[in-house]
Tab-separated table of C-alpha atoms in Angstrom:
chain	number	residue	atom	x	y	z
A	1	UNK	CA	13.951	9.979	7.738
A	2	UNK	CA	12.840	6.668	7.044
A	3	UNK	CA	12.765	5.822	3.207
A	4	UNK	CA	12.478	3.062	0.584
A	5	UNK	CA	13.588	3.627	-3.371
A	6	UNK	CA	13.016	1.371	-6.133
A	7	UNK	CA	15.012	0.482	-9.214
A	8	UNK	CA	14.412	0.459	-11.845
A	9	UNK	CA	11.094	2.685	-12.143
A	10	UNK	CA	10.097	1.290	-15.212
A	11	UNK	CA	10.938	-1.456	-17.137
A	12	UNK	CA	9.574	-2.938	-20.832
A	13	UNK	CA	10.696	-6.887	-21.384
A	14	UNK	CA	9.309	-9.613	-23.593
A	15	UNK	CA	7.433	-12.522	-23.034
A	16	UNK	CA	9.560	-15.267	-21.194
A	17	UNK	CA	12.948	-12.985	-20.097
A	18	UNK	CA	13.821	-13.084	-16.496
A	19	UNK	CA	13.660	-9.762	-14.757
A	20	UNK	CA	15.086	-8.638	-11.491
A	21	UNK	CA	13.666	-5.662	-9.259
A	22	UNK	CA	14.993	-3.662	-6.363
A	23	UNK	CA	14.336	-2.221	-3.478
A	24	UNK	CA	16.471	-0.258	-1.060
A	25	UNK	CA	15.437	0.648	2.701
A	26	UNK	CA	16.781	2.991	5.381
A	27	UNK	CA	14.924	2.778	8.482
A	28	UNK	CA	15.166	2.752	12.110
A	29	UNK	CA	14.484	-0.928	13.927
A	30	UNK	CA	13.552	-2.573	10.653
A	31	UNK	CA	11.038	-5.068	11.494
A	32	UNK	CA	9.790	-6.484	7.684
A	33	UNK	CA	9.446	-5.760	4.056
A	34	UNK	CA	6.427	-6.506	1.921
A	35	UNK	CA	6.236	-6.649	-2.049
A	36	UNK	CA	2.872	-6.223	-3.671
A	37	UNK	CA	1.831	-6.056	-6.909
A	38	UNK	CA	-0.607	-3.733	-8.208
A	39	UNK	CA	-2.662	-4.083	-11.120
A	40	UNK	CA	-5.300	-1.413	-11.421
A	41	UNK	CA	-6.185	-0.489	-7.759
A	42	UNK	CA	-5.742	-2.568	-5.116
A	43	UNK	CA	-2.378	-3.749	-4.230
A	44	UNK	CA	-2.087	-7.595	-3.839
A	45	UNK	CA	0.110	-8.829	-1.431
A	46	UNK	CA	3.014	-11.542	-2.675
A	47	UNK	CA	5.547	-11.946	0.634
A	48	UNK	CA	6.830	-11.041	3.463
A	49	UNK	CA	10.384	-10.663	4.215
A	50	UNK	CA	11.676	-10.552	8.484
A	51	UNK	CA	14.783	-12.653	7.731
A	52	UNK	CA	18.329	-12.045	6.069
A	53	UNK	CA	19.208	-14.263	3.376
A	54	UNK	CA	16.326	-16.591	3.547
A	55	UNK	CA	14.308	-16.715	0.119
A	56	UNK	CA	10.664	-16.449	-0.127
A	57	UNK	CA	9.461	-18.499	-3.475
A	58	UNK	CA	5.788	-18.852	-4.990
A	59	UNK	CA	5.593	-20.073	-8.508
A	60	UNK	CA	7.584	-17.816	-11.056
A	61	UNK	CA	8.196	-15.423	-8.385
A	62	UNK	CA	11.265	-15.087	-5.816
A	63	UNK	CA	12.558	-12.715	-3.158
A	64	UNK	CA	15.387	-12.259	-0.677
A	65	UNK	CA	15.899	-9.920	1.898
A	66	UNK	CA	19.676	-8.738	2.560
A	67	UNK	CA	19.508	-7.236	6.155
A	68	UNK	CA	23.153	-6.203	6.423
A	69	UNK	CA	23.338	-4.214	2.910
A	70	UNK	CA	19.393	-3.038	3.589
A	71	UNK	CA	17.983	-3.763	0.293
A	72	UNK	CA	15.618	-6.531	-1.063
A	73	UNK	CA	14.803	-7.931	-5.166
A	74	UNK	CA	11.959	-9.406	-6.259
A	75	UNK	CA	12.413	-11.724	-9.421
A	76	UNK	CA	10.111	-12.947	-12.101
A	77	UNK	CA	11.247	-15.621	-14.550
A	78	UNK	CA	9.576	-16.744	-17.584
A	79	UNK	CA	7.724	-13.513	-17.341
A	80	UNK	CA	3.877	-13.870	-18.950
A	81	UNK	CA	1.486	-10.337	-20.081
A	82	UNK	CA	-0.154	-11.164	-16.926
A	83	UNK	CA	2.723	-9.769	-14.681
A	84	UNK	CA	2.236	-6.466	-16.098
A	85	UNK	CA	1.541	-3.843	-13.477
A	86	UNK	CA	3.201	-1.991	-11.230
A	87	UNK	CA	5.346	-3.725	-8.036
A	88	UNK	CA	5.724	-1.779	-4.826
A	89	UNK	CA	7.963	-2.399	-1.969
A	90	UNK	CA	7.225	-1.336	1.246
A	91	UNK	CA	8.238	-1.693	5.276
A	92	UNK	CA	7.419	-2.051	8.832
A	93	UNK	CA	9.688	-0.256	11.392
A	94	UNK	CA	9.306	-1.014	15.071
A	95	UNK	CA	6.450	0.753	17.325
A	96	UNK	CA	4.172	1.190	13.633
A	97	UNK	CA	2.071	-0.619	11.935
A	98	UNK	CA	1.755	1.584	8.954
A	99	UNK	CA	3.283	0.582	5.653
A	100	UNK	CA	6.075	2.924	4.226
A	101	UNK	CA	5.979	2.608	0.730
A	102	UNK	CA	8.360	3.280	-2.519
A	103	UNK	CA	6.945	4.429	-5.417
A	104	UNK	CA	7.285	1.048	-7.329
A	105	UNK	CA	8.662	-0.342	-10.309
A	106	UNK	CA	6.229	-0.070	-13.623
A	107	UNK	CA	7.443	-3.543	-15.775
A	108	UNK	CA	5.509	-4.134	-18.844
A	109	UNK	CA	6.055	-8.184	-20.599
A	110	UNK	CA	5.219	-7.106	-24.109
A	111	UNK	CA	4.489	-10.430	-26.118
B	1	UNK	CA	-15.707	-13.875	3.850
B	2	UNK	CA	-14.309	-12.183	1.188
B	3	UNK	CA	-12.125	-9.108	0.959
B	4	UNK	CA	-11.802	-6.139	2.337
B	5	UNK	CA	-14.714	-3.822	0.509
B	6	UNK	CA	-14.780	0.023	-0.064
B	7	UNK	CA	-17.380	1.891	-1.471
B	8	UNK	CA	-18.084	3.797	-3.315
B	9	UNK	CA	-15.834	2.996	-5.911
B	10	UNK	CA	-15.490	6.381	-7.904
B	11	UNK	CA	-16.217	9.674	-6.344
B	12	UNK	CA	-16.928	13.371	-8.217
B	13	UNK	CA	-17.759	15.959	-6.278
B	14	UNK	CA	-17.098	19.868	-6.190
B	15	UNK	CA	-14.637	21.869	-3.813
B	16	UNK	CA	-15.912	22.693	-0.732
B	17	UNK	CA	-17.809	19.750	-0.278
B	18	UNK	CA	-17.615	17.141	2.299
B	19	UNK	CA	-17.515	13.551	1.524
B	20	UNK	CA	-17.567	10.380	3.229
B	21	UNK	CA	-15.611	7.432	2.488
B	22	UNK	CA	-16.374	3.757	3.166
B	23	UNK	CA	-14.418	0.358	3.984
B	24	UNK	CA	-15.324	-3.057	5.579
B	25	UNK	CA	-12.651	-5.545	6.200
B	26	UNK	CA	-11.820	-8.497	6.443
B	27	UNK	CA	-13.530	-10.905	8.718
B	28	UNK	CA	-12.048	-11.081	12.183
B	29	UNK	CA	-9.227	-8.442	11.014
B	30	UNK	CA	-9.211	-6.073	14.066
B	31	UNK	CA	-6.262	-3.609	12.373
B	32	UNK	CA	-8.083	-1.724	9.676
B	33	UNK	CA	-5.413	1.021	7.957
B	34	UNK	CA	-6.236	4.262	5.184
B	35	UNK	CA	-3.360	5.413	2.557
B	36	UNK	CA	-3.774	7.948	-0.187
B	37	UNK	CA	-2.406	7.039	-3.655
B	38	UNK	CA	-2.239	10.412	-5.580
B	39	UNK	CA	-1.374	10.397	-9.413
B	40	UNK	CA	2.583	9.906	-9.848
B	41	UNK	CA	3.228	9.426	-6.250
B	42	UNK	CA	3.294	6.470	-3.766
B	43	UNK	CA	1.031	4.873	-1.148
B	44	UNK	CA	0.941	7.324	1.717
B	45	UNK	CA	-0.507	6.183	5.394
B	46	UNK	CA	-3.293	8.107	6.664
B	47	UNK	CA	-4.248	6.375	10.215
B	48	UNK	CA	-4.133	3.178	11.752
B	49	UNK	CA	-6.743	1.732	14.022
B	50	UNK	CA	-6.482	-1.417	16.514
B	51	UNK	CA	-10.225	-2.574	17.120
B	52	UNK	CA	-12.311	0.973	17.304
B	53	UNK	CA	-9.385	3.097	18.688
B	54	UNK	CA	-6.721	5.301	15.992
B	55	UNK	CA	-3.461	4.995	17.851
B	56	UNK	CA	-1.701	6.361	14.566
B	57	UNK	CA	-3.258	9.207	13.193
B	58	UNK	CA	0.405	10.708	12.447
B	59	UNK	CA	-0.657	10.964	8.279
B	60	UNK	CA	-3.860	12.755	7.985
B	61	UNK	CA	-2.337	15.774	6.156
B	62	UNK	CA	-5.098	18.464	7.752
B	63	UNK	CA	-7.873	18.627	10.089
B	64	UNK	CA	-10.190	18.545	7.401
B	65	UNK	CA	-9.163	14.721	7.600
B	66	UNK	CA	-10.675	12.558	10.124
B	67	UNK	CA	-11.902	8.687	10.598
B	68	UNK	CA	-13.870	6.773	12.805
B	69	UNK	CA	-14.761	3.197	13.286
B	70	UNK	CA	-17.311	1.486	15.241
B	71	UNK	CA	-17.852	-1.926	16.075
B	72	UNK	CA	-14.299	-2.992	15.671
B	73	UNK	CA	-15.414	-2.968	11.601
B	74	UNK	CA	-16.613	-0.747	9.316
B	75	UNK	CA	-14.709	2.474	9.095
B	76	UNK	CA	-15.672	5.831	7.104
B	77	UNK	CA	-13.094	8.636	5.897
B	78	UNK	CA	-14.344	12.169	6.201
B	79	UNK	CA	-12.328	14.710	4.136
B	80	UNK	CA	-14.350	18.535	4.681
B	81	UNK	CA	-14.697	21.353	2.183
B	82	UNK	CA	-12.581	19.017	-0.075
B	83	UNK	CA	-9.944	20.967	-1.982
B	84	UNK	CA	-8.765	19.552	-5.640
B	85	UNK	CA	-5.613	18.350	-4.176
B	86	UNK	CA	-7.592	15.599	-2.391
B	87	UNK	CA	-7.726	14.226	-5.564
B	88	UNK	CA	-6.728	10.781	-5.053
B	89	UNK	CA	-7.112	6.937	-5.114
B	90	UNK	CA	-8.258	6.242	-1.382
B	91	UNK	CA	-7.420	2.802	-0.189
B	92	UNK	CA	-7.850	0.870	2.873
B	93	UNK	CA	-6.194	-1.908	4.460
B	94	UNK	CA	-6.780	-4.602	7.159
B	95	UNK	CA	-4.571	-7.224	8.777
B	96	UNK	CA	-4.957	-9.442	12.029
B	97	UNK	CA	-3.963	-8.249	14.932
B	98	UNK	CA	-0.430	-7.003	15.422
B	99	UNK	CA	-0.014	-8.526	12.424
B	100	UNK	CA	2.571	-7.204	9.352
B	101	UNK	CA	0.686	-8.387	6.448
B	102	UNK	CA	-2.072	-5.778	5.010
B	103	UNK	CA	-4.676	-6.756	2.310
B	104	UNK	CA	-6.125	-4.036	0.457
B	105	UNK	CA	-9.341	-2.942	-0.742
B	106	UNK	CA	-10.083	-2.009	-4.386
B	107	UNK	CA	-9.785	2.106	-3.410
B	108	UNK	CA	-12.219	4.227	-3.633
B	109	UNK	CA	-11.271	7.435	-6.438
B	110	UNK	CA	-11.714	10.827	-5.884
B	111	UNK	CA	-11.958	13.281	-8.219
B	112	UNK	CA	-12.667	16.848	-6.698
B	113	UNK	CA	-13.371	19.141	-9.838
C-alpha cells in the first residue's frame, strides 16, 4: 500500500533556530512530491519535487528530494512566528492524479 | 482570477440530512479534485475530475457520496442522510491539466450534530 510518514509530528522551536522536517514515501512509479503548508484551512502549496538530489529553494525555505533512499526534508532557517502551522507532505504515483498525503508535521516558532 | 472558492464556509446541520457542497476553481484549471480533512487525521482524496468527467472516484467512502460538475467548472459535493462521522473539513483542489501541482480552496466545515 502506498504510504507517506512524517517526522517529527510536532515540533516547538524559537524564533531564529533552523529546523529540519521529514518525509518518507513508499509508492509504486513515484512520479512527484509536494510540501504545503497549512495554516488554518487551506493548504498552500511551497514546491514540487520530480528530481533526485536537485534542491528546490524560495526564501528561508529549502527542499530536496532523495529518490534512491525515498524520502524528502523540508528546511526552514531563521524561523519567524509566521511559519507556525502545520506542513504536509504529499505524492503523485503514476496513472493518478490524486494527492496521497501524510499527516504532517505541527512546528510552532515560539518568540 | 483569484483562487479557487468554496462555499459555504461552515456547515451545521442534523443527521439524516442531505447537504450540498460548493467549489469554483481556478480560471482555466480543467482538473478540479475533493479531499476530506477529519479532526486528527490527514488529507484524504475523494474524486478527481478532468473537465466535467470523474475518472477517479476510487475515495468516496459510501454511496451516500457523490459529485458532479458541469461546465468544465463549478463542482458541488452531495453527502445524503449525513451521519456525524461526516464531520469534516471539506476541501477542494484544482490544477491545469495533467498537471501535479493542486491549489486549494479555503474548505468548507462540516459539523453534523
Amino acid at each position: 500500500e502506498d504510504k507517506v510518514v512524517q517526522s517529527p509530528l510536532s515540533l516547538v522551536v524559537h524564533e531564529g533556530d533552523t529546523v529540519t522536517l521529514n518525509c518518507s514515501y513508499e509508492v509504486t512509479n513515484f512520479r512527484s512530491l509536494l510540501w504545503y503548508k497549512q495554516e488554518k484551512k487551506a493548504p498552500t502549496f511551497l514546491f514540487m519535487l520530480t528530481s533526485s538530489g536537485i534542491e528546490k529553494k524560495s526564501g528561508r525555505l529549502s527542499s530536496i528530494l532523495d529518490k534512491k533512499e525515498l524520502f524528502s526534508i523540508l528546511n526552514i532557517t531563521a524561523t519567524q512566528t509566521g511559519d507556525s502551522a502545520v506542513y504536509l507532505c504529499a505524492f503523485t504515483g503514476a496513472g493518478s492524479y490524486q494527492l496521497t498525503f501524510g499527516k504532517g508535521t505541527k512546528l510552532s516558532v515560539i518568540p | 482570477g483569484a483562487g479557487v472558492s468554496q462555499s459555504p464556509s461552515n456547515k451545521v446541520t442534523e443527521k439524516g440530512k442531505d447537504v450540498e457542497l460548493r467549489c469554483d476553481p481556478i480560471s482555466g484549471h480543467t482538473a478540479l479534485y475533493w479531499y476530506r480533512q477529519s479532526l486528527g487525521q490527514g488529507l484524504e482524496f475523494l474524486i478527481y475530475f478532468q473537465g466535467n468527467s470523474a475518472p477517479d472516484k476510487s475515495g468516496l467512502p459510501s454511496d451516500r457520496f457523490s459529485a458532479e460538475r458541469t461546465g468544465g467548472s463549478v463542482s458541488t459535493l452531495t453527502i445524503q442522510r449525513t451521519q456525524q462521522e461526516d464531520s469534516a473539513v471539506y476541501l477542494c483542489a484544482s490544477s491545469q491539466e495533467f498537471a501535479d501541482t493542486q491549489y486549494f480552496g479555503p474548505g468548507t466545515r462540516l459539523t453534523v450534530l
